[in-house]
Short mmCIF file of C-alpha atoms and ligand atoms in Angstrom, two decimals:
data_model
loop_
_atom_site.label_atom_id
_atom_site.label_comp_id
_atom_site.label_asym_id
_atom_site.label_seq_id
_atom_site.Cartn_x
_atom_site.Cartn_y
_atom_site.Cartn_z
CA MET A 1 115.50 60.35 144.10
CA ARG A 2 118.36 60.46 146.52
CA ALA A 3 121.62 58.56 146.90
CA ASP A 4 123.02 58.36 150.34
CA GLN A 5 124.36 56.54 153.35
CA SER A 6 127.51 54.57 153.54
CA HIS A 7 127.40 50.81 154.01
CA ALA A 8 130.57 48.75 154.11
CA GLY A 9 132.25 51.43 152.05
CA VAL A 10 129.63 51.30 149.31
CA PRO A 11 126.87 53.87 149.51
CA ALA A 12 123.28 52.70 149.57
CA VAL A 13 120.65 54.43 147.53
CA THR A 14 117.48 55.77 149.06
CA LEU A 15 115.05 56.59 146.34
CA ILE A 16 112.13 58.85 146.79
CA HIS A 17 109.79 57.95 143.99
CA PRO A 18 106.51 59.20 142.69
CA SER A 19 104.45 56.35 144.10
CA GLY A 20 104.61 57.76 147.59
CA ALA A 21 106.89 55.12 149.11
CA ALA A 22 110.64 55.05 149.62
CA ILE A 23 113.20 52.31 149.40
CA THR A 24 116.87 51.71 149.99
CA THR A 25 118.77 49.46 147.61
CA ASP A 26 121.12 46.76 148.74
CA PRO A 27 124.55 48.29 148.24
CA THR A 28 126.20 44.91 148.22
CA GLY A 29 124.50 44.25 144.88
CA LEU A 30 126.54 46.99 143.26
CA THR A 31 130.00 45.47 143.09
CA PRO A 32 132.19 46.27 140.11
CA ALA A 33 133.05 42.60 139.82
CA GLU A 34 129.55 42.04 138.50
CA ALA A 35 130.09 44.41 135.63
CA VAL A 36 127.96 44.09 132.53
CA ALA A 37 129.44 41.23 130.56
CA PRO A 38 128.28 39.15 127.66
CA SER A 39 126.18 36.17 128.76
CA PRO A 40 127.78 32.85 127.95
CA ALA A 41 126.13 31.57 124.79
CA GLY A 42 123.06 29.52 125.60
CA SER A 43 123.34 30.16 129.35
CA GLY A 44 120.07 32.05 129.42
CA CYS A 45 121.65 34.45 131.95
CA PRO A 46 120.71 38.01 131.14
CA LEU A 47 123.08 40.92 131.43
CA ARG A 48 122.85 42.79 134.71
CA LEU A 49 122.45 46.51 135.21
CA HIS A 50 124.07 48.05 138.28
CA GLY A 51 123.95 51.78 137.76
CA SER A 52 126.88 53.97 138.74
CA THR A 53 129.32 52.31 141.13
CA PRO A 54 132.49 53.75 142.69
CA SER A 55 134.43 52.47 139.69
CA ARG A 56 132.08 52.97 136.76
CA SER A 57 129.41 55.45 135.70
CA ILE A 58 125.99 54.54 134.37
CA THR A 59 127.09 56.16 131.10
CA ALA A 60 130.01 53.74 130.81
CA GLU A 61 127.65 50.89 131.60
CA GLY A 62 125.40 52.12 128.80
CA HIS A 63 128.32 51.88 126.35
CA LEU A 64 128.92 48.28 127.41
CA LEU A 65 125.25 47.43 126.94
CA ARG A 66 125.32 48.98 123.47
CA GLN A 67 127.59 46.15 122.38
CA HIS A 68 124.54 43.89 122.78
CA GLY A 69 122.17 45.81 120.54
CA GLU A 70 119.77 48.72 120.83
CA ALA A 71 117.60 47.10 123.51
CA PRO A 72 119.36 44.20 125.24
CA ALA A 73 117.53 42.10 127.84
CA VAL A 74 118.98 43.02 131.23
CA GLU A 75 118.31 42.11 134.84
CA LEU A 76 117.71 45.22 136.92
CA PRO A 77 118.52 45.57 140.62
CA GLY A 78 115.61 43.84 142.37
CA GLY A 79 115.58 41.00 139.86
CA VAL A 80 113.17 42.39 137.27
CA ARG A 81 114.18 41.74 133.69
CA ALA A 82 113.73 44.55 131.24
CA ARG A 83 114.76 45.55 127.78
CA VAL A 84 117.16 48.41 128.35
CA VAL A 85 117.02 50.86 125.47
CA VAL A 86 120.43 52.40 124.78
CA SER A 87 120.05 53.99 121.36
CA HIS A 88 118.80 57.55 121.01
CA ARG A 89 116.71 56.67 117.97
CA LEU A 90 114.86 53.76 119.56
CA ALA A 91 114.49 55.63 122.87
CA GLN A 92 112.73 58.47 121.04
CA SER A 93 110.62 56.18 118.95
CA LEU A 94 109.35 54.17 121.94
CA SER A 95 108.80 57.27 124.10
CA ALA A 96 106.73 58.81 121.30
CA ASP A 97 104.50 55.73 121.01
CA SER A 98 101.91 56.82 123.56
CA GLU A 99 99.50 54.03 122.64
CA GLY A 100 101.88 51.12 122.24
CA ILE A 101 104.01 51.88 125.33
CA SER A 102 102.64 52.51 128.82
CA ARG A 103 103.91 53.62 132.23
CA ASP A 104 100.90 52.14 134.03
CA ALA A 105 101.94 48.89 135.72
CA ALA A 106 98.42 48.21 137.01
CA LEU A 107 97.04 48.24 133.48
CA HIS A 108 99.86 46.83 131.40
CA TRP A 109 102.17 44.68 133.50
CA PRO A 110 100.74 41.17 133.61
CA GLY A 111 100.36 39.85 137.16
CA PHE A 112 101.08 43.21 138.79
CA ALA A 113 97.55 44.34 139.61
CA ASP A 114 96.39 40.95 140.92
CA GLY A 115 99.57 40.43 142.94
CA THR A 116 100.63 37.21 141.21
CA ARG A 117 103.88 38.88 140.13
CA GLU A 118 106.40 39.41 142.88
CA VAL A 119 108.28 42.66 142.48
CA GLU A 120 110.97 43.73 144.89
CA GLY A 121 113.35 46.57 145.57
CA VAL A 122 113.62 49.72 143.57
CA ILE A 123 111.30 48.62 140.80
CA ALA A 124 108.56 47.69 143.28
CA ALA A 125 108.74 51.21 144.61
CA TRP A 126 108.69 52.85 141.20
CA THR A 127 105.78 50.83 139.90
CA ALA A 128 103.69 51.04 143.09
CA THR A 129 100.33 52.64 142.53
CA ALA A 130 99.67 54.01 146.03
CA SER A 131 99.75 57.44 144.46
CA ARG A 132 98.09 57.90 141.06
CA ASN A 133 99.95 60.57 139.21
CA ALA A 134 100.76 61.70 135.71
CA LEU A 135 104.04 59.78 135.63
CA ASN A 136 102.57 56.34 136.32
CA SER A 137 99.43 56.64 134.23
CA TYR A 138 98.43 55.94 130.62
CA GLY A 139 96.23 57.27 127.84
CA GLU A 140 93.26 59.44 128.71
CA ASN A 141 93.94 59.12 132.41
CA HIS A 142 97.49 60.41 131.89
CA ARG A 143 96.27 63.35 129.85
CA ARG A 144 93.69 64.17 132.53
CA LEU A 145 96.23 64.12 135.37
CA ARG A 146 98.98 65.90 133.45
CA ALA A 147 96.95 68.70 131.83
CA PRO A 148 96.54 70.82 134.99
CA ILE A 149 100.27 70.50 135.81
CA ALA A 150 101.26 71.57 132.31
CA ALA A 151 98.70 74.40 132.41
CA ALA A 152 100.19 75.65 135.67
CA LEU A 153 103.87 75.37 134.65
CA THR A 154 103.70 77.81 131.76
CA LYS A 155 106.48 80.00 130.34
CA ARG A 156 104.59 82.97 131.76
CA ARG A 157 104.81 81.46 135.24
CA VAL A 158 108.56 80.85 134.77
CA GLU A 159 109.06 84.47 133.64
CA ALA A 160 107.11 85.69 136.65
CA MET A 161 109.17 83.43 138.92
CA THR A 162 112.56 84.54 137.56
CA PRO A 163 113.16 87.41 140.03
CA ASP A 164 112.29 84.96 142.83
CA ILE A 165 114.72 82.39 141.46
CA GLU A 166 117.44 85.05 141.28
CA ALA A 167 116.78 86.06 144.87
CA ILE A 168 116.83 82.42 146.03
CA VAL A 169 120.15 81.83 144.26
CA GLU A 170 121.67 84.99 145.76
CA GLU A 171 120.54 83.88 149.24
CA ALA A 172 122.16 80.49 148.68
CA LEU A 173 125.36 82.21 147.55
CA ASP A 174 125.31 84.45 150.64
CA HIS A 175 125.00 81.30 152.72
CA LEU A 176 128.08 79.87 150.97
CA ALA A 177 130.01 83.13 151.25
CA ASN A 178 129.37 83.30 154.99
CA GLY A 179 130.54 79.73 155.57
CA PRO A 180 133.95 78.04 155.40
CA ASN A 181 136.10 78.46 152.30
CA VAL A 182 135.76 74.76 151.43
CA ALA A 183 132.12 73.82 151.04
CA ASP A 184 130.08 70.91 149.71
CA LEU A 185 127.99 72.42 146.92
CA VAL A 186 125.31 69.75 147.15
CA PRO A 187 123.76 70.66 150.53
CA GLY A 188 125.45 74.08 150.69
CA PHE A 189 124.14 75.42 147.40
CA ALA A 190 122.37 73.15 144.88
CA LEU A 191 119.81 71.63 147.25
CA ARG A 192 118.70 75.00 148.57
CA ILE A 193 117.53 76.23 145.17
CA PRO A 194 114.80 73.88 143.88
CA HIS A 195 113.54 73.33 147.40
CA GLN A 196 112.82 77.03 147.87
CA VAL A 197 111.65 77.50 144.30
CA ILE A 198 108.94 74.92 144.92
CA VAL A 199 107.79 76.73 148.07
CA ARG A 200 107.51 80.04 146.17
CA LEU A 201 105.98 78.34 143.13
CA PHE A 202 103.29 76.79 145.30
CA GLY A 203 102.54 80.11 146.98
CA MET A 204 103.04 78.46 150.36
CA PRO A 205 101.63 80.84 153.03
CA ALA A 206 103.88 81.73 155.97
CA ASP A 207 101.99 79.60 158.49
CA LEU A 208 102.33 76.44 156.35
CA MET A 209 105.94 77.09 155.44
CA GLY A 210 107.31 75.96 158.81
CA PRO A 211 105.48 72.59 158.79
CA PHE A 212 106.29 72.14 155.09
CA TYR A 213 110.02 72.78 155.53
CA ALA A 214 110.12 70.46 158.55
CA ALA A 215 108.37 67.66 156.66
CA ALA A 216 110.13 68.24 153.33
CA ALA A 217 113.54 68.33 155.05
CA GLY A 218 112.84 64.69 155.89
CA LEU A 219 112.55 63.93 152.18
CA PHE A 220 116.12 65.12 151.70
CA ASP A 221 117.60 63.75 154.90
CA THR A 222 120.43 61.62 153.62
CA SER A 223 120.49 59.46 156.74
CA ALA A 224 116.76 58.65 156.81
CA THR A 225 115.59 55.06 156.65
CA ALA A 226 112.96 53.97 154.13
CA GLU A 227 110.31 54.09 156.89
CA GLU A 228 111.35 57.59 157.95
CA MET A 229 111.25 58.69 154.34
CA ALA A 230 107.73 57.26 153.90
CA ALA A 231 106.64 59.09 157.07
CA SER A 232 108.07 62.35 155.69
CA MET A 233 106.12 61.84 152.50
CA GLU A 234 102.95 61.38 154.50
CA ARG A 235 103.62 64.59 156.43
CA VAL A 236 104.31 66.51 153.22
CA GLY A 237 101.05 65.08 151.86
CA LEU A 238 99.15 66.47 154.87
CA VAL A 239 100.60 69.95 154.31
CA LEU A 240 99.68 69.74 150.62
CA GLU A 241 96.10 68.79 151.53
CA GLN A 242 95.88 71.93 153.69
CA LEU A 243 97.35 74.00 150.90
CA VAL A 244 94.83 72.70 148.37
CA ALA A 245 91.97 73.44 150.79
CA LEU A 246 93.32 76.94 151.40
CA ARG A 247 93.75 77.79 147.72
CA ARG A 248 90.32 76.42 146.94
CA ALA A 249 88.88 78.88 149.44
CA SER A 250 91.12 81.79 148.42
CA PRO A 251 92.91 81.40 145.08
CA GLY A 252 96.11 83.36 144.38
CA ASP A 253 98.65 83.80 141.60
CA ASP A 254 100.49 80.53 142.19
CA LEU A 255 100.88 77.06 140.76
CA VAL A 256 98.48 75.42 143.23
CA SER A 257 95.69 77.88 142.38
CA ASP A 258 96.37 77.42 138.65
CA LEU A 259 96.35 73.67 139.10
CA ILE A 260 93.01 73.77 140.92
CA ARG A 261 91.53 76.10 138.30
CA ALA A 262 92.69 73.93 135.40
CA ALA A 263 91.59 70.77 137.19
CA ASP A 264 88.12 72.21 137.90
CA GLU A 265 87.68 73.37 134.32
CA ALA A 266 88.41 69.88 133.01
CA GLU A 267 85.55 67.73 131.76
CA ASP A 268 86.31 65.26 134.51
CA PRO A 269 87.63 67.44 137.39
CA LEU A 270 90.41 66.11 139.62
CA THR A 271 89.57 65.24 143.22
CA ASP A 272 91.52 66.88 146.04
CA ASP A 273 93.41 63.61 146.61
CA GLU A 274 94.43 63.59 142.96
CA LEU A 275 95.52 67.23 143.21
CA ARG A 276 97.64 66.36 146.26
CA ASP A 277 99.25 63.46 144.39
CA GLN A 278 100.12 65.67 141.39
CA LEU A 279 101.66 68.28 143.71
CA MET A 280 103.69 65.56 145.40
CA LEU A 281 104.88 64.43 141.96
CA VAL A 282 105.96 67.99 141.14
CA ILE A 283 107.97 68.17 144.38
CA ILE A 284 109.68 64.84 143.80
CA ALA A 285 110.20 65.20 140.04
CA GLY A 286 111.35 68.80 140.34
CA THR A 287 113.73 68.76 143.25
CA GLU A 288 116.48 66.18 143.21
CA THR A 289 116.75 66.25 139.42
CA THR A 290 117.42 69.98 139.57
CA VAL A 291 119.89 69.58 142.45
CA HIS A 292 121.92 67.16 140.34
CA ALA A 293 121.61 69.30 137.22
CA ILE A 294 123.09 72.29 139.07
CA GLY A 295 125.84 70.18 140.63
CA ASN A 296 126.65 68.44 137.33
CA ILE A 297 127.11 71.61 135.29
CA LEU A 298 129.34 73.15 137.96
CA VAL A 299 131.48 70.01 138.10
CA HIS A 300 131.69 69.90 134.28
CA LEU A 301 132.75 73.53 134.06
CA LEU A 302 135.16 73.46 137.01
CA THR A 303 136.89 70.36 135.62
CA HIS A 304 137.15 71.76 132.07
CA PRO A 305 138.90 75.14 132.43
CA ALA A 306 139.12 75.79 128.67
CA GLN A 307 135.37 75.21 128.30
CA LEU A 308 134.69 77.35 131.34
CA ASP A 309 136.77 80.09 129.80
CA LEU A 310 134.66 80.05 126.63
CA VAL A 311 131.54 80.54 128.72
CA VAL A 312 132.99 83.16 131.07
CA ARG A 313 134.35 85.20 128.14
CA GLY A 314 130.89 85.06 126.54
CA GLU A 315 132.10 83.20 123.45
CA VAL A 316 129.57 80.46 124.06
CA PRO A 317 126.22 81.12 125.76
CA LEU A 318 125.88 79.51 129.15
CA GLU A 319 122.70 77.84 127.87
CA ASN A 320 124.85 75.70 125.54
CA ALA A 321 126.82 74.50 128.52
CA VAL A 322 123.55 73.70 130.32
CA GLU A 323 122.38 71.53 127.39
CA GLU A 324 125.76 69.86 127.01
CA SER A 325 125.82 69.01 130.69
CA LEU A 326 122.26 67.63 130.56
CA ARG A 327 123.25 65.53 127.54
CA LEU A 328 126.43 64.14 129.02
CA GLN A 329 125.07 63.49 132.49
CA PRO A 330 121.28 63.59 132.59
CA PRO A 331 120.23 64.04 136.24
CA ALA A 332 117.77 61.17 135.83
CA ALA A 333 119.75 58.40 134.13
CA SER A 334 116.45 56.58 133.71
CA VAL A 335 112.89 56.87 135.01
CA PRO A 336 111.48 53.34 135.49
CA LEU A 337 109.44 51.65 134.01
CA ARG A 338 107.50 51.20 130.77
CA PHE A 339 105.56 48.25 129.34
CA ALA A 340 104.65 47.16 125.82
CA VAL A 341 100.87 47.42 125.49
CA ARG A 342 100.91 44.94 122.60
CA ASP A 343 103.48 42.98 120.60
CA LEU A 344 105.70 45.51 118.82
CA THR A 345 108.56 45.35 116.36
CA ASP A 346 110.88 48.23 115.59
CA ALA A 347 111.28 48.07 111.81
CA GLU A 348 114.72 49.72 111.75
CA SER A 349 116.50 47.61 114.34
CA GLY A 350 114.30 44.52 114.15
CA GLU A 351 114.00 44.61 117.98
CA SER A 352 110.71 43.02 119.06
CA PHE A 353 108.89 43.60 122.34
CA ARG A 354 106.22 41.20 123.47
CA GLN A 355 103.03 42.42 125.10
CA GLY A 356 103.64 43.26 128.79
CA GLU A 357 107.43 43.24 128.38
CA GLU A 358 109.30 45.65 130.65
CA ILE A 359 111.20 48.51 129.01
CA LEU A 360 113.73 50.82 130.66
CA ILE A 361 114.81 53.77 128.56
CA LEU A 362 118.36 54.62 129.59
CA LEU A 363 118.41 58.39 129.10
CA ALA A 364 122.10 58.46 130.04
CA ALA A 365 122.88 56.11 127.14
CA ALA A 366 120.65 57.97 124.67
CA GLY A 367 122.60 61.17 125.38
CA THR A 368 125.93 59.51 124.67
CA ASP A 369 124.93 57.51 121.62
CA PRO A 370 127.87 57.67 119.17
CA ALA A 371 125.38 57.43 116.30
CA VAL A 372 124.27 60.96 117.23
CA HIS A 373 127.28 62.57 118.93
CA ASP A 374 130.95 62.62 117.90
CA GLN A 375 133.19 61.75 120.85
CA PRO A 376 130.09 61.43 123.00
CA ASP A 377 131.95 61.30 126.32
CA ALA A 378 133.67 64.66 125.86
CA PHE A 379 132.24 67.80 127.49
CA ASP A 380 132.15 70.27 124.62
CA VAL A 381 130.10 73.45 125.05
CA ARG A 382 130.35 74.12 121.29
CA ARG A 383 128.95 70.71 120.35
CA PRO A 384 126.44 71.21 117.54
CA THR A 385 124.33 68.27 118.71
CA ALA A 386 124.24 69.27 122.41
CA ARG A 387 120.48 69.80 122.37
CA ARG A 388 119.78 66.33 121.01
CA HIS A 389 119.43 64.70 124.39
CA MET A 390 116.61 63.11 126.32
CA ALA A 391 117.35 64.45 129.80
CA PHE A 392 113.73 65.62 130.04
CA GLY A 393 112.31 62.57 128.31
CA HIS A 394 110.33 62.64 125.09
CA GLY A 395 106.73 62.24 123.97
CA GLU A 396 103.61 62.50 126.15
CA HIS A 397 105.51 62.27 129.45
CA PHE A 398 108.06 64.93 128.45
CA CYS A 399 108.97 66.87 131.58
CA PRO A 400 106.52 69.76 132.02
CA GLY A 401 109.05 71.44 134.33
CA ALA A 402 111.81 71.66 131.68
CA VAL A 403 111.52 75.43 131.14
CA LEU A 404 111.61 76.10 134.87
CA ALA A 405 114.47 73.66 135.42
CA ARG A 406 116.58 75.19 132.64
CA ARG A 407 116.02 78.63 134.11
CA GLU A 408 117.03 77.47 137.60
CA ILE A 409 120.19 75.74 136.33
CA ALA A 410 121.28 78.70 134.19
CA ILE A 411 120.74 81.28 136.94
CA ALA A 412 122.44 79.09 139.56
CA ALA A 413 125.50 78.41 137.38
CA ALA A 414 125.86 81.99 136.11
CA ARG A 415 125.57 83.57 139.54
CA PHE A 416 127.89 81.04 141.16
CA LEU A 417 130.61 81.66 138.56
CA HIS A 418 130.17 85.41 138.93
CA ARG A 419 130.32 85.37 142.75
CA PHE A 420 133.17 82.85 143.00
CA PRO A 421 135.34 83.33 139.87
CA ASP A 422 138.29 81.50 141.47
CA ALA A 423 136.31 78.50 142.70
CA ARG A 424 137.89 75.11 142.08
CA LEU A 425 137.25 71.54 143.12
CA ALA A 426 138.74 70.77 146.53
CA THR A 427 139.33 67.18 145.48
CA ALA A 428 140.70 65.40 142.43
CA PRO A 429 137.90 64.94 139.84
CA GLU A 430 138.40 61.17 139.96
CA ASP A 431 137.67 61.23 143.71
CA LEU A 432 134.16 62.62 143.24
CA THR A 433 131.57 59.93 143.96
CA LEU A 434 128.57 59.55 141.71
CA THR A 435 125.19 58.73 143.19
CA GLN A 436 125.17 54.93 143.26
CA SER A 437 122.08 54.39 141.20
CA PHE A 438 120.75 53.68 137.72
CA ILE A 439 118.11 56.36 138.26
CA SER A 440 119.59 59.31 140.13
CA ASN A 441 122.66 60.63 138.30
CA GLY A 442 124.63 63.26 140.15
CA HIS A 443 127.35 63.57 142.77
CA GLN A 444 127.10 62.57 146.38
CA ALA A 445 129.24 65.52 147.40
CA ILE A 446 130.98 68.35 145.52
CA PRO A 447 133.71 69.78 147.74
CA VAL A 448 134.82 73.12 146.36
CA GLN A 449 137.36 75.71 147.45
CA LEU A 450 135.44 78.90 146.94
CA ARG A 451 138.18 81.58 146.98
C1 HEM B 1 116.92 69.25 135.56
C2 HEM B 1 115.76 69.00 136.14
C3 HEM B 1 114.79 67.98 135.64
C4 HEM B 1 114.98 66.86 134.91
C5 HEM B 1 116.30 66.31 134.39
C6 HEM B 1 113.70 66.22 134.72
C7 HEM B 1 113.51 65.06 133.99
C8 HEM B 1 112.28 64.44 133.83
C9 HEM B 1 112.10 63.20 133.11
C10 HEM B 1 113.19 62.39 132.46
C11 HEM B 1 110.79 62.90 133.17
C12 HEM B 1 110.09 61.66 132.58
C13 HEM B 1 109.88 61.85 131.11
C14 HEM B 1 109.47 60.59 130.39
O1 HEM B 1 109.16 59.58 131.00
O2 HEM B 1 109.47 60.63 129.14
C15 HEM B 1 110.13 63.96 133.92
C16 HEM B 1 108.79 64.00 134.19
C17 HEM B 1 108.21 64.97 134.97
N1 HEM B 1 108.81 66.10 135.51
FE1 HEM B 1 110.73 66.62 135.30
N2 HEM B 1 112.75 66.98 135.33
C18 HEM B 1 113.36 68.07 135.91
C19 HEM B 1 112.75 69.11 136.59
C20 HEM B 1 111.39 69.20 136.83
C21 HEM B 1 110.76 70.30 137.48
C22 HEM B 1 111.47 71.57 137.96
C23 HEM B 1 109.42 69.97 137.60
C24 HEM B 1 108.30 70.76 138.18
C25 HEM B 1 108.43 71.81 138.97
C26 HEM B 1 109.24 68.67 136.97
C27 HEM B 1 108.05 68.01 136.87
C28 HEM B 1 107.87 66.81 136.20
C29 HEM B 1 106.58 66.10 136.13
C30 HEM B 1 105.27 66.57 136.76
C31 HEM B 1 106.80 64.95 135.35
C32 HEM B 1 105.77 63.89 134.95
C33 HEM B 1 105.23 64.22 133.56
C34 HEM B 1 104.36 63.14 132.94
O3 HEM B 1 104.51 61.96 133.28
O4 HEM B 1 103.53 63.49 132.09
N3 HEM B 1 110.45 68.24 136.52
N4 HEM B 1 111.06 64.89 134.30
#
């Protein structure tokens, strides 16, 4: 997921999504004038969701939607209508219903598989089934595709990776230290970390590293068109195919070898194409989210000196700040899309979902639900409810990379603060621009004065 490019003063959003395609949203559809507002009674016009705009965050939009219930009907960019879930309780309950709620559009979105439903824009990209992966699958098929990923992303693997992560972070800090005193932390620091962690995690051999970096750089090229992005994905796919073939022939102590082993041991082993698609999902799901998570916590701490002080003096563990930052600004504000497998009614709220109805769980709203968190919009590293967020989802699709991601964020933040104790934003906080999206939830740039 990536937010980029300026268009008539309003940035467009290029989204890399797990289906294997890429798409740029129409920035002109994101004007503040079209803010969420109550529909005139009887007009039949749904509310509209815009995502973060230059004047309003997706979190603020979530608060406005909350005035219309726990799951108001909303038109998403691209014209698809969906029930947008804004309460933490209902978001958890629906995410945990692995039988009644599906992520598989081909199976559970009427008219999608046979092409009678026209889907455009961002949602078309996110529901496309060109690549079959754990994220867009359901039931037994989901469990089959996910199991090898989860088996490969163990705590043991994260422990073993920790010295590598520390070295990667130190290298990124050296890069910053050797550059100008005012730097953009997004490309200059945050982006370098998950990108290189993935390469080490995959056990990428030296001769594939060059082609991989060249192709993967295209995935994070902020000026790339949708076509260029799709071509980059194809090139990354080719490198991954070679990597799978190599690790089949000579397994090592790496995620790809573990994935192949676990996939082969399964009752219904994964094909090499399926393995490639799961690796692609890991790259996409594990990179930009982590970039934003690192950027978000640094922005939160640098703009809240008293909170930063608590962490630096060791009065509050840095891990609390990590959770509080994930709660307040989850790097994925939402991960489209889910569908009701059958007619459902939530007993507590009375909200009903008809079979095939589209559901978007707004993770950014769940994390700032006032029913769970006092003063939900405040950044408070001592908040007792900080861990009650859904930044990594919930239920069967819960992020299998959460342990790794938390480790990356904590090491990156701790080492940055240690190396640059006097760092401060080089712009007013209100001049930072959020990624203009209802999916990707970070900053487009984080200019910082390092010393
Ligand atoms: C701060 C960083 C990250 C955040 C915020 C994040 C968040 C998420 C979310 C919200 C989901 C969907 C959960 C749902 O639908 O209920 C997800 C799924 C997933 N994530 Fe992460 N993620 C992060 C890092 C990673 C990393 C580092 C990896 C792997 C290296 C990873 C791999 C995956 C995979 C494979 C899925 C699909 C799981 C499934 O559908 O069963 N993520 N992640």
